Amino acid sequence: MAGSRSLSSGLRALQPEAFGADPSGERMARIRRSPYFKDGVFQNPGGPSRTRPSGSPLDFAKKYFDKEDRTRRSPKGAVPVHATTLADLAKPPATGLRLTWMGHSSVLAEIDGQRVLFDPVWGERCSPFAFAGPKRLHPVPVPLAALGPVDVVVISHDHYDHLDMPTIKALAGTDTLFAVPLGVGAHLEHWGVSAERLRELEWHETTRVGGLTLTATPARHFCGRGLRNTQHTLWASWVVAGDEHRIFHSGDTGYFEGFQDIGADYGPFDATMIQLGAYSEFWPDIHMTPDEGMRAHLDLQGGEPGGVLLPIHWGTFNLAPHAWAEPGEWTMDAAGAVGQAVAVPVPGEPFEPAGILPTRPWWRDVSLPLNRKWPVPEITPEASRDDLDLVGEG
């Protein structure tokens, strides 16, 4: 037995630090008490979901390695990046709410006098290794140190494209607090964040940071960083409410009817940040297409267009077989079908949802033409999800 323990300890010592740490002690005891933890794993709302590619591996390989498709999965030129400066961000938003999309799911939200940083990924690759894994398609718009003080960093889940060890280590040296789903705190403590700076929540729990109320809300996804996925860390979407404004960040999620409940309980929202990239018919349960993302936004707004939708989880990393520009194009189509306001800034471009929105389809300057048409001719607030052909080919 001692030899077995020694071998196990030796294997752990060889693991990359970016794997993080498994929950243990009181944190693990709290996980076991969670109503969302059953049969040794966290459960998804709406029943079990497929977390691995479905269908034939051969079909997936044909799709992924198709030469024509592969050329469309990356931009043909340099992705434009807004030259954001500390001076740009130092001036308070005139309306009290300003969003700056830094690429992928990273967003700086300045809301009612406080600053919230969602899923900050400043690393070059979303991977445990510096030499392999998906690499950035555009530079970070602004150095992390140039952001200025951040009141709270919000993490949706522990996948590498949302929880980036180098970024967390850099932020660990500041005074910021961290709001994370239950179990994710083990990774942050392993990387130097003190326990007193963690606010670790399960779904529908809240915490106060200054004048803001942060609530972890359900999402339909999964977790994991190491060679084995113990499903012992939770994933979440997030509601942030101030005295005057409220916003929603979806994290990663498949579409589910729970968006209606979140909207009824916490909405409507001045702005939503909705994941609608890196989707595929091979993993329909855990990521949303632009059509599903629009449906989620409408659900969050009580079934009618309202607020502003900021599409996230696209444009920065190549993580799925669809064309690089497809999420942008299809989101504009879906928004036009229902009259929903959408902001499509270049990475790093600040905007105020109550002001003039960035709506120019900038990706067309640096992308090849799409090889698929938007698969849904119309979305109406009354349409059910079953009425939508969400992944059909054009």
XYZ file of N, CA and C in Angstrom, residues 91-265:
525
model
N -12.143 56.512 -17.670
C -13.282 57.422 -17.688
C -14.556 56.630 -17.407
N -15.321 57.001 -16.388
C -16.531 56.232 -16.055
C -17.528 56.236 -17.206
N -18.266 55.134 -17.378
C -19.286 55.110 -18.424
C -20.376 56.140 -18.145
N -20.766 56.851 -19.190
C -21.761 57.918 -19.022
C -23.101 57.372 -18.555
N -23.440 56.156 -18.971
C -24.742 55.576 -18.634
C -24.699 54.677 -17.406
N -23.507 54.446 -16.864
C -23.367 53.568 -15.713
C -23.078 52.127 -16.052
N -23.102 51.772 -17.353
C -22.811 50.398 -17.760
C -22.011 50.410 -19.049
N -20.858 49.779 -19.018
C -20.009 49.662 -20.206
C -19.435 48.247 -20.246
N -19.384 47.666 -21.436
C -18.825 46.330 -21.637
C -17.670 46.417 -22.613
N -16.616 45.667 -22.325
C -15.478 45.559 -23.237
C -15.166 44.085 -23.437
N -15.482 43.590 -24.643
C -15.189 42.200 -24.986
C -13.720 42.097 -25.347
N -12.984 41.282 -24.592
C -11.553 41.104 -24.827
C -11.247 39.939 -25.757
N -12.285 39.267 -26.233
C -12.120 38.078 -27.058
C -12.607 36.853 -26.322
N -13.089 35.872 -27.070
C -13.636 34.622 -26.532
C -14.713 34.947 -25.491
N -14.565 34.503 -24.251
C -15.586 34.780 -23.233
C -15.136 35.810 -22.209
N -14.015 36.444 -22.448
C -13.473 37.427 -21.509
C -14.129 38.784 -21.742
N -14.779 39.306 -20.708
C -15.468 40.589 -20.804
C -15.199 41.389 -19.534
N -14.826 42.649 -19.708
C -14.762 43.592 -18.594
C -16.085 44.345 -18.554
N -16.810 44.211 -17.450
C -18.081 44.905 -17.272
C -17.916 45.972 -16.197
N -18.154 47.212 -16.578
C -18.147 48.320 -15.622
C -19.603 48.663 -15.353
N -20.058 48.357 -14.142
C -21.470 48.408 -13.830
C -21.701 49.118 -12.506
N -22.399 50.212 -12.558
C -22.805 50.967 -11.370
C -21.636 51.253 -10.435
N -20.541 51.680 -11.044
C -19.388 52.118 -10.264
C -18.412 51.033 -9.883
N -18.644 49.795 -10.320
C -17.716 48.708 -9.987
C -17.325 47.958 -11.257
N -16.239 47.191 -11.134
C -15.648 46.562 -12.313
C -15.572 45.056 -12.110
N -16.176 44.341 -13.059
C -16.274 42.880 -13.006
C -15.572 42.318 -14.235
N -14.700 41.350 -14.040
C -13.974 40.736 -15.145
C -14.396 39.274 -15.251
N -15.072 38.932 -16.357
C -15.570 37.577 -16.572
C -14.547 36.732 -17.331
N -14.321 35.522 -16.872
C -13.537 34.492 -17.571
C -12.287 35.056 -18.251
N -11.402 35.683 -17.498
C -10.232 36.311 -18.134
C -9.214 35.287 -18.616
N -8.949 35.298 -19.909
C -7.941 34.425 -20.511
C -6.984 35.307 -21.297
N -5.828 35.565 -20.710
C -4.804 36.374 -21.368
C -3.674 35.506 -21.918
N -3.725 34.197 -21.694
C -2.677 33.313 -22.171
C -2.690 33.152 -23.684
N -1.586 32.685 -24.226
C -1.440 32.509 -25.666
C -2.193 31.285 -26.169
N -2.322 30.271 -25.317
C -3.034 29.042 -25.697
C -4.016 28.661 -24.597
N -5.163 28.086 -24.972
C -6.061 27.514 -23.965
C -5.716 26.031 -23.840
N -4.717 25.779 -23.008
C -4.104 24.455 -22.919
C -3.263 24.389 -21.650
N -3.027 23.193 -21.114
C -2.102 23.084 -19.976
C -0.643 23.198 -20.394
N -0.399 23.250 -21.704
C 0.974 23.268 -22.205
C 1.236 24.534 -23.020
N 2.422 25.095 -22.876
C 2.775 26.312 -23.604
C 3.098 26.032 -25.068
N 3.336 24.762 -25.418
C 3.809 24.417 -26.768
C 2.734 23.736 -27.617
N 1.557 23.508 -27.062
C 0.527 22.783 -27.811
C -0.846 23.264 -27.366
N -1.820 23.026 -28.234
C -3.187 23.407 -27.918
C -3.628 24.609 -28.719
N -4.934 24.887 -28.736
C -5.469 26.002 -29.535
C -4.790 27.327 -29.207
N -4.320 28.002 -30.257
C -3.567 29.245 -30.097
C -4.434 30.431 -30.501
N -4.162 31.557 -29.895
C -4.913 32.776 -30.194
C -4.887 33.120 -31.679
N -6.025 33.600 -32.161
C -6.108 34.094 -33.527
C -5.952 35.616 -33.584
N -5.899 36.253 -32.442
C -5.628 37.693 -32.374
C -4.956 37.983 -31.034
N -4.181 39.046 -30.941
C -3.538 39.365 -29.666
C -4.546 39.854 -28.639
N -4.162 39.801 -27.375
C -4.991 40.375 -26.322
C -5.086 41.881 -26.559
N -6.287 42.453 -26.503
C -6.425 43.873 -26.845
C -5.696 44.826 -25.909
N -5.570 44.470 -24.639
C -4.954 45.360 -23.663
C -4.216 44.504 -22.637
N -3.008 44.891 -22.242
C -2.296 44.112 -21.219
C -3.113 44.032 -19.927
N -3.002 42.927 -19.238
C -3.767 42.730 -18.016
C -3.491 43.846 -17.005
N -2.238 44.260 -16.925
C -1.867 45.293 -15.961
C -2.469 46.650 -16.304
N -2.869 46.828 -17.568
C -3.421 48.111 -18.005
C -4.926 48.207 -17.805
N -5.540 47.134 -17.288
C -6.981 47.183 -17.056
C -7.339 48.111 -15.910
N -6.407 48.307 -14.993
C -6.732 49.035 -13.784
C -7.347 48.100 -12.754
N -7.743 48.629 -11.602
C -8.286 47.776 -10.530
C -9.559 47.069 -10.963
N -9.692 45.819 -10.544
C -10.885 45.015 -10.797
C -11.458 44.608 -9.441
N -12.752 44.848 -9.244
C -13.367 44.527 -7.954
C -13.574 43.035 -7.770
N -13.981 42.343 -8.837
C -14.225 40.908 -8.723
C -14.003 40.243 -10.068
N -13.339 39.104 -10.032
C -13.169 38.241 -11.196
C -14.185 37.114 -11.080
N -14.961 36.897 -12.137
C -15.994 35.868 -12.147
C -15.581 34.767 -13.110
N -15.588 33.529 -12.636
C -15.230 32.365 -13.448
C -16.465 31.505 -13.646
N -16.712 31.085 -14.893
C -17.898 30.266 -15.175
C -17.657 28.778 -14.943
N -16.459 28.278 -15.259
C -16.129 26.871 -15.040
C -14.636 26.691 -15.278
N -14.149 25.471 -15.118
C -12.693 25.299 -15.045
C -12.030 24.821 -16.335
N -12.695 24.902 -17.479
C -12.038 24.551 -18.743
C -10.981 25.595 -19.097
N -9.996 25.181 -19.896
C -8.822 26.015 -20.136
C -9.127 27.312 -20.872
N -10.181 27.324 -21.672
C -10.510 28.550 -22.393
C -11.359 29.508 -21.557
N -11.539 29.187 -20.267
C -12.272 30.058 -19.345
C -11.507 30.293 -18.049
N -10.713 29.340 -17.646
C -9.902 29.458 -16.432
C -8.446 29.247 -16.832
N -7.705 30.357 -16.901
C -6.353 30.368 -17.441
C -5.365 30.588 -16.303
N -4.534 29.581 -16.025
C -3.634 29.654 -14.885
C -2.724 30.885 -14.897
N -2.038 31.204 -16.008
C -1.161 32.394 -15.968
C -1.915 33.675 -15.633
N -3.143 33.796 -16.142
C -3.936 34.987 -15.852
C -4.323 35.027 -14.376
N -4.752 33.895 -13.827
C -5.141 33.847 -12.419
C -3.938 34.147 -11.523
N -2.786 33.623 -11.879
C -1.592 33.891 -11.068
C -1.252 35.383 -11.070
N -1.411 36.015 -12.212
C -1.153 37.455 -12.283
C -2.156 38.227 -11.426
N -3.418 37.828 -11.473
C -4.450 38.507 -10.691
C -4.359 38.174 -9.208
N -3.717 37.048 -8.881
C -3.552 36.683 -7.466
C -2.712 37.710 -6.720
N -1.898 38.452 -7.460
C -1.062 39.474 -6.843
C -1.756 40.809 -6.664
N -3.044 40.889 -6.966
C -3.825 42.107 -6.800
C -4.756 41.947 -5.593
N -5.634 42.909 -5.410
C -6.589 42.850 -4.296
C -7.958 42.327 -4.718
N -8.111 41.890 -5.952
C -9.430 41.504 -6.443
C -9.974 40.273 -5.719
N -11.295 40.202 -5.655
C -11.972 39.011 -5.172
C -12.279 38.102 -6.357
N -12.594 36.849 -6.066
C -12.915 35.877 -7.106
C -14.237 35.209 -6.760
N -15.191 35.265 -7.681
C -16.457 34.544 -7.546
C -16.421 33.358 -8.492
N -16.557 32.151 -7.953
C -16.371 30.932 -8.745
C -17.433 29.909 -8.370
N -17.730 28.964 -9.272
C -18.645 27.875 -8.916
C -18.006 26.939 -7.886
N -18.863 26.243 -7.169
C -18.427 25.346 -6.110
C -17.397 24.332 -6.619
N -16.276 24.237 -5.909
C -15.204 23.305 -6.258
C -14.072 23.948 -7.011
N -14.351 24.996 -7.794
C -13.324 25.633 -8.618
C -12.291 26.350 -7.747
N -12.683 26.708 -6.532
C -11.741 27.371 -5.634
C -10.498 26.559 -5.349
N -10.589 25.236 -5.467
C -9.412 24.390 -5.228
C -8.299 24.716 -6.216
N -8.658 24.956 -7.478
C -7.652 25.336 -8.466
C -6.999 26.670 -8.084
N -7.825 27.647 -7.729
C -7.302 28.982 -7.458
C -6.407 28.993 -6.235
N -6.791 28.275 -5.200
C -5.919 28.196 -4.017
C -4.594 27.534 -4.376
N -4.642 26.532 -5.236
C -3.423 25.843 -5.677
C -2.477 26.806 -6.393
N -3.041 27.850 -7.011
C -2.242 28.812 -7.774
C -1.961 30.103 -7.003
N -2.285 30.127 -5.715
C -1.850 31.255 -4.898
C -2.907 32.242 -4.474
N -4.189 31.973 -4.775
C -5.262 32.858 -4.323
C -5.668 32.435 -2.913
N -5.671 33.376 -1.983
C -5.991 33.039 -0.597
C -7.480 32.750 -0.448
N -7.815 31.877 0.497
C -9.198 31.433 0.685
C -10.119 32.594 1.016
N -9.628 33.608 1.739
C -10.497 34.720 2.124
C -10.899 35.602 0.951
N -10.238 35.432 -0.197
C -10.601 36.214 -1.387
C -11.520 35.447 -2.322
N -11.947 34.261 -1.917
C -12.811 33.428 -2.747
C -14.258 33.522 -2.298
N -15.154 33.617 -3.263
C -16.590 33.507 -3.027
C -17.050 32.338 -3.879
N -17.247 31.188 -3.266
C -17.465 29.924 -3.974
C -18.931 29.528 -3.836
N -19.665 29.534 -4.942
C -21.113 29.398 -4.887
C -21.617 28.207 -5.684
N -22.744 27.642 -5.223
C -23.496 26.720 -6.060
C -24.679 27.477 -6.638
N -25.423 26.825 -7.522
C -26.481 27.517 -8.247
C -27.490 28.151 -7.295
N -27.864 29.394 -7.613
C -28.845 30.205 -6.895
C -28.311 30.755 -5.576
N -27.056 30.550 -5.270
C -26.443 31.240 -4.146
C -25.936 32.604 -4.610
N -25.897 33.548 -3.693
C -25.479 34.903 -4.021
C -24.367 35.367 -3.104
N -23.639 36.375 -3.572
C -22.645 37.044 -2.745
C -22.670 38.517 -3.090
N -22.284 39.344 -2.127
C -22.232 40.789 -2.343
C -20.780 41.226 -2.496
N -20.545 42.046 -3.498
C -19.237 42.677 -3.693
C -19.514 44.166 -3.867
N -19.213 44.941 -2.841
C -19.559 46.356 -2.882
C -21.052 46.515 -3.053
N -21.460 47.257 -4.075
C -22.875 47.476 -4.334
C -23.483 46.475 -5.285
N -22.757 45.418 -5.624
C -23.241 44.431 -6.584
C -23.677 43.148 -5.892
N -24.703 42.521 -6.442
C -25.103 41.175 -6.036
C -24.779 40.217 -7.164
N -23.968 39.221 -6.880
C -23.590 38.214 -7.869
C -24.280 36.906 -7.531
N -24.920 36.303 -8.529
C -25.650 35.061 -8.338
C -25.173 34.028 -9.345
N -24.773 32.859 -8.847
C -24.460 31.735 -9.734
C -25.769 31.091 -10.158
N -25.974 30.933 -11.451
C -27.206 30.357 -11.976
C -26.878 29.123 -12.816
N -27.855 28.262 -13.073
C -27.562 26.998 -13.762
C -27.049 27.191 -15.183
N -26.330 26.201 -15.642
C -25.874 26.080 -17.027
C -25.836 24.596 -17.360
N -25.783 24.290 -18.634
C -25.799 22.883 -19.089
C -24.472 22.593 -19.770
N -23.515 22.106 -18.980
C -22.164 21.926 -19.499
C -21.470 20.817 -18.712
N -20.169 20.926 -18.500
C -19.407 19.960 -17.722
C -18.104 20.615 -17.317
N -17.236 19.884 -16.657
C -16.010 20.477 -16.117
C -14.836 19.540 -16.368
N -13.642 19.943 -15.929
C -12.484 19.062 -15.979
C -11.251 19.692 -16.592
N -10.098 19.411 -16.002
C -8.821 19.937 -16.487
C -7.750 18.866 -16.637
N -7.803 17.821 -15.844
C -6.725 16.850 -15.822
C -6.952 15.679 -16.762
N -6.177 14.627 -16.550
C -6.283 13.431 -17.375
C -7.566 12.663 -17.090
N -8.090 12.825 -15.892
C -9.363 12.212 -15.559
C -10.315 13.315 -15.107
N -11.567 13.185 -15.477
C -12.564 14.192 -15.152
C -13.454 13.646 -14.047
N -13.273 14.150 -12.829
C -14.031 13.635 -11.691
C -15.404 14.284 -11.561
N -15.693 15.326 -12.367
C -16.968 16.045 -12.296
C -17.255 16.545 -10.878
N -16.197 16.974 -10.189
C -16.324 17.474 -8.822
C -16.251 18.985 -8.747
N -16.255 19.668 -9.864
C -16.349 21.122 -9.848
C -17.568 21.524 -10.673
N -18.284 22.511 -10.171
C -19.529 22.929 -10.795
C -19.262 23.922 -11.922
N -20.201 24.069 -12.814
C -20.174 25.058 -13.897
C -21.380 25.963 -13.688
N -21.314 27.199 -14.167
C -22.399 28.134 -13.870
C -22.481 29.233 -14.914
N -23.676 29.792 -15.051
C -23.858 31.111 -15.641
C -23.938 32.089 -14.476
N -23.902 33.401 -14.780
C -23.833 34.375 -13.692
C -24.736 35.572 -13.959
N -25.408 36.003 -12.904
C -26.170 37.242 -12.896
C -25.442 38.242 -12.019
N -25.229 39.458 -12.522
C -24.628 40.534 -11.738
C -25.603 41.706 -11.746
N -26.052 42.099 -10.558
C -27.052 43.159 -10.434
C -26.527 44.272 -9.552
N -26.632 45.495 -10.050
C -26.300 46.674 -9.267
C -27.559 47.450 -8.928
N -27.395 48.667 -8.461
C -28.550 49.485 -8.109
C -29.375 49.873 -9.326
N -28.707 50.030 -10.478
C -29.394 50.521 -11.672
C -29.403 49.530 -12.829
N -28.444 48.609 -12.866
C -28.303 47.732 -14.036
C -28.171 46.281 -13.608
N -28.496 45.402 -14.544
C -28.253 43.976 -14.328
C -27.816 43.342 -15.641
N -26.859 42.431 -15.531
C -26.282 41.782 -16.702
C -26.199 40.278 -16.458
N -26.036 39.528 -17.552
C -25.984 38.063 -17.489
C -24.840 37.572 -18.352
N -24.061 36.644 -17.811
C -22.980 35.985 -18.553
C -23.279 34.497 -18.558
N -23.369 33.899 -19.744
C -23.839 32.512 -19.854
C -22.793 31.476 -19.498
N -21.491 31.847 -19.477
C -20.482 30.807 -19.446
C -20.661 29.917 -20.663
N -20.294 28.652 -20.537
C -20.547 27.672 -21.597
C -21.794 26.889 -21.232
N -22.666 26.669 -22.206
C -23.901 25.961 -21.905
C -24.595 25.528 -23.184
N -25.298 24.424 -23.098
C -26.261 24.092 -24.125
C -27.568 24.812 -23.820
N -28.437 24.868 -24.812
C -29.739 25.493 -24.571
C -30.577 24.586 -23.663
N -31.291 25.194 -22.709
C -32.230 24.448 -21.882
C -33.305 25.407 -21.389
N -34.429 24.854 -20.972
C -35.565 25.684 -20.617
C -35.326 26.505 -19.360
N -34.254 26.207 -18.639
C -33.939 26.954 -17.435
C -33.656 28.422 -17.673
N -33.339 28.802 -18.914
C -33.156 30.227 -19.194
C -34.436 31.013 -18.894
N -35.579 30.408 -19.134
C -36.835 31.077 -18.823
C -36.947 31.340 -17.323
N -36.550 30.371 -16.517
C -36.604 30.533 -15.068
C -35.617 31.600 -14.594
N -34.416 31.605 -15.174
C -33.428 32.622 -14.798
C -33.960 34.013 -15.131
N -34.573 34.137 -16.315
C -35.144 35.422 -16.692
C -36.251 35.849 -15.753
N -37.116 34.906 -15.366
C -38.227 35.227 -14.471
C -37.734 35.607 -13.083
N -36.677 34.943 -12.610
C -36.186 35.166 -11.249
C -35.272 36.385 -11.132
